[in-house]
């Protein structure tokens, strides 16, 4: 059996004011193409389907389109809720969708029931474990002695019927560690991911599964072994991820329960890049390439440049962030920048500030009004 492992779609996400919905549709179109190219038998989605519990209508329509396209191709979908999702909303029309091969597990209700698919070698059970908190599992299983997330996940998995030799795949959305080693985060995870908190789950809990398809961490990686893996997010969702390569694991499950995972590359509609240099160099038409990309620019100009973001966006319309790292800065760039500011007169600083905000130099009347205000403030001070 071959299935594609996805996670952390975050449909409807906005980054630095930019709507990523078209980028998300483009990457989902790639996923559909990969499904056909590799003749997958199923698609597993390990949580954070939406970016917020109450997604926009456009985000809901995008998921509807994606699930409809998979159902039209007769590709079963096995999905769980993440900490960003509304579990109740994902459970809506669940029985009806299951008849179309779309299995959505939003809420943990005290009992895990595997979804059974099959291949030439026999049945394969997909266990759908939605994002759970210790209090939720404790409510349904009060006798389990739950004190931590690890206990909660163990208790939830303990509700499964015996496998009796059937191959099993787990789809889950939790913060999983291999012993005391935490996973490598991507920078766009919004929840606290700290070793030593009660939120961690030991990967050893999943020893009985042929493969564990995880979501929650946006950087693709295996956890403690090749059979427990984070798919990572399909797009860069933080400027800290500039240049990161995204992928979707294609998992092949053999008749004996052994697995192999091939990372299929996902190419974004717009790359996310970090550019460094003087503004004049970054905006030089002869040096501009791929102008539609999402840009984080770090300017090395020794002093702030008036209206820098507007000038950058004239060349890179999707510039998301601008900051400074002056070339003259040494051990303490902030102190050197402050010194450069102190060397300038009040009138020069105000003129730069006014032009940055208004996009033009102050008029004589505005300058006269400022001078009058300065005199009044000075008189009050005296």
XYZ file of C-alpha atoms in Angstrom:
382
model
C 0.000 0.000 0.000
C 1.185 3.510 -0.853
C -0.182 6.568 0.875
C 0.744 10.227 1.004
C 1.373 11.787 4.414
C 0.366 15.454 4.795
C 0.061 17.682 7.842
C -0.289 21.290 8.987
C -2.089 22.628 5.919
C -3.216 25.715 7.900
C -5.758 26.600 5.233
C -6.709 30.269 5.382
C -3.418 31.396 6.923
C -2.236 34.975 6.536
C 1.434 35.889 6.945
C 2.534 39.487 7.552
C -0.772 40.653 6.109
C -0.550 38.487 2.966
C -3.333 36.014 2.155
C -1.768 32.631 1.304
C -4.932 30.964 0.010
C -3.859 30.916 -3.654
C -0.458 29.555 -2.640
C -2.213 26.819 -0.675
C -4.444 25.892 -3.595
C -1.389 25.684 -5.847
C 0.411 23.289 -3.500
C -2.729 21.152 -3.098
C -2.921 20.914 -6.882
C 0.624 19.518 -6.742
C -0.521 17.000 -4.139
C -3.299 15.830 -6.452
C -0.800 15.476 -9.288
C 1.509 13.416 -7.053
C -1.396 11.175 -6.094
C -1.974 10.364 -9.738
C 1.691 10.080 -10.651
C 2.441 7.634 -7.830
C -0.955 5.895 -7.819
C -1.460 6.332 -4.095
C -4.043 4.276 -2.242
C -4.823 6.892 0.425
C -3.960 10.329 1.804
C -3.348 10.858 5.533
C -3.676 14.404 6.933
C -2.249 14.730 10.449
C -4.036 17.790 11.796
C -4.067 21.586 11.652
C -6.180 21.425 8.546
C -7.279 25.007 9.143
C -5.245 27.851 10.608
C -7.950 28.997 13.016
C -10.909 27.293 14.740
C -13.375 29.463 12.798
C -11.956 29.458 9.267
C -13.053 31.833 6.545
C -15.582 30.750 3.939
C -12.787 30.760 1.346
C -10.696 28.357 3.437
C -13.672 26.018 3.901
C -14.335 26.054 0.163
C -10.690 25.221 -0.520
C -10.864 22.153 1.729
C -14.171 21.183 0.115
C -12.559 21.358 -3.322
C -9.534 19.298 -2.212
C -11.589 16.555 -0.564
C -13.980 16.445 -3.516
C -11.075 15.988 -5.943
C -9.659 13.137 -3.864
C -13.086 11.489 -3.594
C -13.559 11.854 -7.358
C -10.317 9.918 -7.797
C -11.529 7.283 -5.284
C -8.617 8.049 -2.938
C -9.592 7.602 0.728
C -8.720 10.448 3.092
C -7.781 9.788 6.720
C -7.581 13.046 8.668
C -7.475 14.176 12.294
C -7.911 17.513 14.017
C -4.967 19.576 15.226
C -4.680 22.159 17.970
C -5.585 24.917 15.470
C -8.788 23.195 14.360
C -12.266 23.196 15.807
C -12.802 19.501 16.540
C -16.587 19.914 16.519
C -16.608 21.597 13.128
C -14.428 18.895 11.574
C -16.816 16.225 12.854
C -19.744 17.834 11.023
C -21.318 15.410 8.490
C -18.651 12.858 9.389
C -20.803 9.788 8.735
C -21.934 11.153 5.401
C -18.358 11.931 4.338
C -17.189 8.483 5.433
C -19.487 6.963 2.817
C -17.397 8.831 0.239
C -14.124 7.581 1.714
C -13.382 10.780 3.653
C -12.715 9.914 7.299
C -12.394 12.926 9.622
C -11.694 12.455 13.342
C -12.278 15.737 15.117
C -13.093 14.866 18.729
C -11.828 12.104 20.963
C -14.942 10.429 22.360
C -13.368 7.815 24.601
C -12.858 5.030 22.063
C -10.618 4.720 19.012
C -12.082 2.706 16.157
C -9.693 1.912 13.279
C -10.622 2.620 9.660
C -9.937 -0.516 7.670
C -8.564 -0.335 4.122
C -6.933 -3.166 2.223
C -4.340 -3.989 -0.388
C -3.193 -7.168 -2.111
C -1.656 -8.419 1.150
C -4.805 -7.944 3.218
C -6.277 -5.367 5.615
C -4.537 -2.222 6.808
C -6.016 -0.397 9.799
C -5.641 3.378 10.068
C -6.017 4.613 13.637
C -7.125 8.254 13.762
C -6.068 9.983 16.985
C -7.244 13.617 16.989
C -5.375 16.233 18.990
C -6.114 15.473 22.636
C -5.449 17.198 25.919
C -4.930 15.276 29.135
C -8.130 16.708 30.615
C -10.180 15.469 27.655
C -8.937 11.896 27.903
C -9.258 12.001 31.697
C -12.925 12.944 31.301
C -13.667 9.842 29.236
C -11.249 7.510 31.017
C -11.312 8.596 34.691
C -9.798 5.321 35.919
C -6.702 5.572 33.719
C -4.605 7.575 36.200
C -3.705 10.258 33.674
C -1.177 12.856 34.881
C 0.465 14.020 31.644
C 0.069 14.190 27.864
C 2.109 11.018 27.572
C -0.286 9.233 29.921
C -3.260 10.629 27.994
C -2.024 9.376 24.621
C -1.172 5.984 26.106
C -4.645 5.706 27.637
C -6.344 6.729 24.373
C -4.352 4.164 22.397
C -5.239 1.604 25.053
C -8.874 1.733 23.915
C -7.957 0.057 20.629
C -9.009 -3.537 20.083
C -6.133 -6.030 19.669
C -4.409 -5.833 16.299
C -4.267 -9.621 15.871
C -1.429 -9.348 13.382
C -3.140 -6.738 11.190
C -0.874 -3.944 9.913
C -1.682 -0.641 11.591
C -0.906 2.991 10.767
C -1.428 5.795 13.291
C -2.377 9.349 12.268
C -1.847 11.800 15.163
C -1.211 15.438 15.993
C 0.950 15.801 19.129
C 4.338 17.052 20.284
C 6.428 13.881 20.129
C 10.005 13.378 21.291
C 12.473 10.560 20.949
C 13.489 10.086 24.590
C 14.630 13.529 25.743
C 15.497 14.826 22.265
C 12.966 17.367 20.964
C 12.105 17.707 17.278
C 13.566 20.558 15.220
C 10.981 23.295 14.929
C 10.549 25.525 11.893
C 9.709 28.782 13.642
C 6.087 28.966 12.544
C 4.636 26.690 15.224
C 2.418 28.939 17.320
C 2.245 26.849 20.484
C 4.893 26.529 23.179
C 7.163 23.621 22.349
C 9.452 23.196 25.309
C 11.050 20.076 26.632
C 10.034 19.416 30.211
C 6.429 20.506 29.857
C 3.512 18.112 30.272
C 2.726 18.447 26.565
C 5.341 16.003 25.342
C 4.691 12.436 24.224
C 7.375 9.771 23.961
C 7.693 8.202 20.511
C 8.015 4.834 22.259
C 4.227 4.926 22.710
C 3.892 4.144 18.987
C 6.017 1.005 18.933
C 3.087 -1.194 17.895
C 2.368 0.681 14.670
C 3.962 0.041 11.307
C 4.055 3.797 10.699
C 3.032 6.888 12.667
C 2.026 9.891 10.562
C 2.535 12.952 12.746
C 1.539 16.589 12.516
C 2.299 19.604 14.740
C 5.926 20.380 13.813
C 6.439 22.248 10.536
C 9.922 20.948 9.710
C 9.816 17.470 8.062
C 11.747 14.883 10.069
C 11.768 11.410 11.531
C 11.476 11.025 15.304
C 13.601 8.294 16.825
C 13.362 6.109 13.733
C 11.990 6.032 10.204
C 8.580 4.689 11.267
C 7.603 7.819 13.221
C 7.660 10.947 11.104
C 6.505 14.551 10.943
C 5.439 15.457 7.408
C 6.016 19.166 8.037
C 3.920 21.966 6.587
C 3.505 22.046 2.794
C 4.523 25.737 2.639
C 6.793 28.070 4.578
C 4.626 29.715 7.224
C 7.307 31.863 8.840
C 10.013 34.159 7.523
C 12.414 32.085 9.611
C 11.833 29.325 7.047
C 13.224 31.302 4.096
C 14.843 28.850 1.694
C 13.439 25.749 3.432
C 12.545 22.830 1.182
C 9.072 21.343 1.630
C 7.926 17.837 0.825
C 5.273 15.178 1.338
C 6.322 11.679 2.448
C 5.185 8.911 0.117
C 4.934 5.920 2.455
C 5.080 2.384 1.091
C 3.763 -0.294 3.435
C 4.929 -3.801 2.583
C 3.058 -7.035 3.220
C 5.280 -7.822 6.214
C 4.591 -4.446 7.838
C 7.923 -2.847 6.941
C 7.789 0.698 5.591
C 9.830 3.076 3.478
C 9.261 6.796 3.007
C 10.243 8.854 -0.017
C 10.073 12.634 0.356
C 8.326 14.055 -2.703
C 9.249 17.737 -3.201
C 6.563 20.417 -3.055
C 7.415 23.579 -4.981
C 5.753 26.798 -3.789
C 3.948 29.174 -6.104
C 6.172 31.892 -4.675
C 9.454 31.196 -2.925
C 10.240 32.859 0.387
C 13.664 34.518 0.325
C 15.859 36.547 2.656
C 17.864 39.254 0.878
C 20.684 41.226 2.477
C 22.425 44.329 1.170
C 22.087 48.083 0.608
C 18.670 49.147 -0.621
C 20.104 50.560 -3.837
C 21.665 47.204 -4.625
C 18.569 45.169 -3.769
C 16.382 47.386 -5.963
C 18.812 47.585 -8.879
C 16.755 46.376 -11.901
C 19.810 44.583 -13.266
C 20.020 42.429 -10.128
C 16.331 41.770 -9.434
C 15.119 38.229 -10.115
C 11.882 36.389 -9.349
C 10.254 39.660 -8.328
C 7.010 37.938 -7.299
C 8.625 36.005 -4.422
C 7.917 36.702 -0.764
C 10.841 38.790 0.453
C 12.418 39.532 3.807
C 14.997 42.249 3.235
C 17.751 43.126 5.677
C 19.281 46.462 4.690
C 22.959 47.075 5.378
C 22.721 50.830 4.844
C 24.424 52.679 7.710
C 21.370 54.868 8.323
C 17.633 54.253 7.866
C 16.547 54.917 4.296
C 13.448 57.135 3.847
C 10.422 55.231 2.560
C 12.496 52.058 2.265
C 9.603 49.572 2.246
C 7.726 51.468 -0.461
C 10.862 51.528 -2.608
C 11.422 47.822 -1.994
C 7.818 46.941 -2.868
C 8.084 48.924 -6.090
C 10.463 46.156 -7.186
C 9.297 43.247 -5.020
C 5.523 43.756 -4.596
C 5.308 40.836 -2.138
C 7.982 42.099 0.246
C 6.872 41.047 3.735
C 9.470 42.418 6.118
C 12.288 44.942 6.246
C 14.929 45.360 8.932
C 18.457 46.730 9.269
C 21.926 45.309 9.893
C 24.260 48.264 9.172
C 27.614 47.384 7.623
C 29.364 49.551 10.195
C 27.721 47.698 13.093
C 30.145 45.614 15.133
C 29.551 44.096 18.546
C 26.499 46.237 19.315
C 24.622 47.213 16.122
C 21.863 48.883 18.116
C 24.335 51.176 19.874
C 25.996 52.157 16.600
C 22.652 52.878 15.001
C 21.724 55.057 17.969
C 25.000 56.922 17.586
C 24.244 57.565 13.908
C 20.847 58.964 14.913
C 22.418 61.212 17.555
C 24.685 62.752 14.930
C 21.679 64.021 12.984
C 19.741 67.193 13.759
C 16.154 67.231 14.934
C 15.046 68.767 11.615
C 16.793 65.987 9.648
C 15.251 63.254 11.778
C 11.776 64.773 11.549
C 12.083 65.197 7.780
C 13.024 61.514 7.406
C 10.178 60.426 9.689
C 7.661 62.617 7.855
C 8.741 61.275 4.450
C 8.542 57.678 5.684
C 4.964 58.189 6.903
C 3.642 60.554 4.224
C 5.757 59.579 1.246
C 6.878 63.200 0.642
C 8.963 65.932 2.244
C 7.214 68.338 4.642
C 5.948 71.572 3.124
C 7.170 74.948 4.334
C 3.873 75.508 6.160
C 4.235 72.167 7.945
C 7.837 72.961 8.834
C 6.768 76.352 10.213
C 4.053 74.668 12.307
C 6.648 72.283 13.712
C 8.975 75.163 14.606
C 6.142 76.959 16.379
C 5.302 73.806 18.335
C 8.966 73.380 19.328
C 9.085 76.957 20.604
C 5.909 76.426 22.660
C 7.305 73.208 24.159
C 10.558 74.956 24.934
C 8.720 77.811 26.639
C 6.743 75.355 28.776
C 9.962 73.630 29.741
C 11.531 76.891 30.829
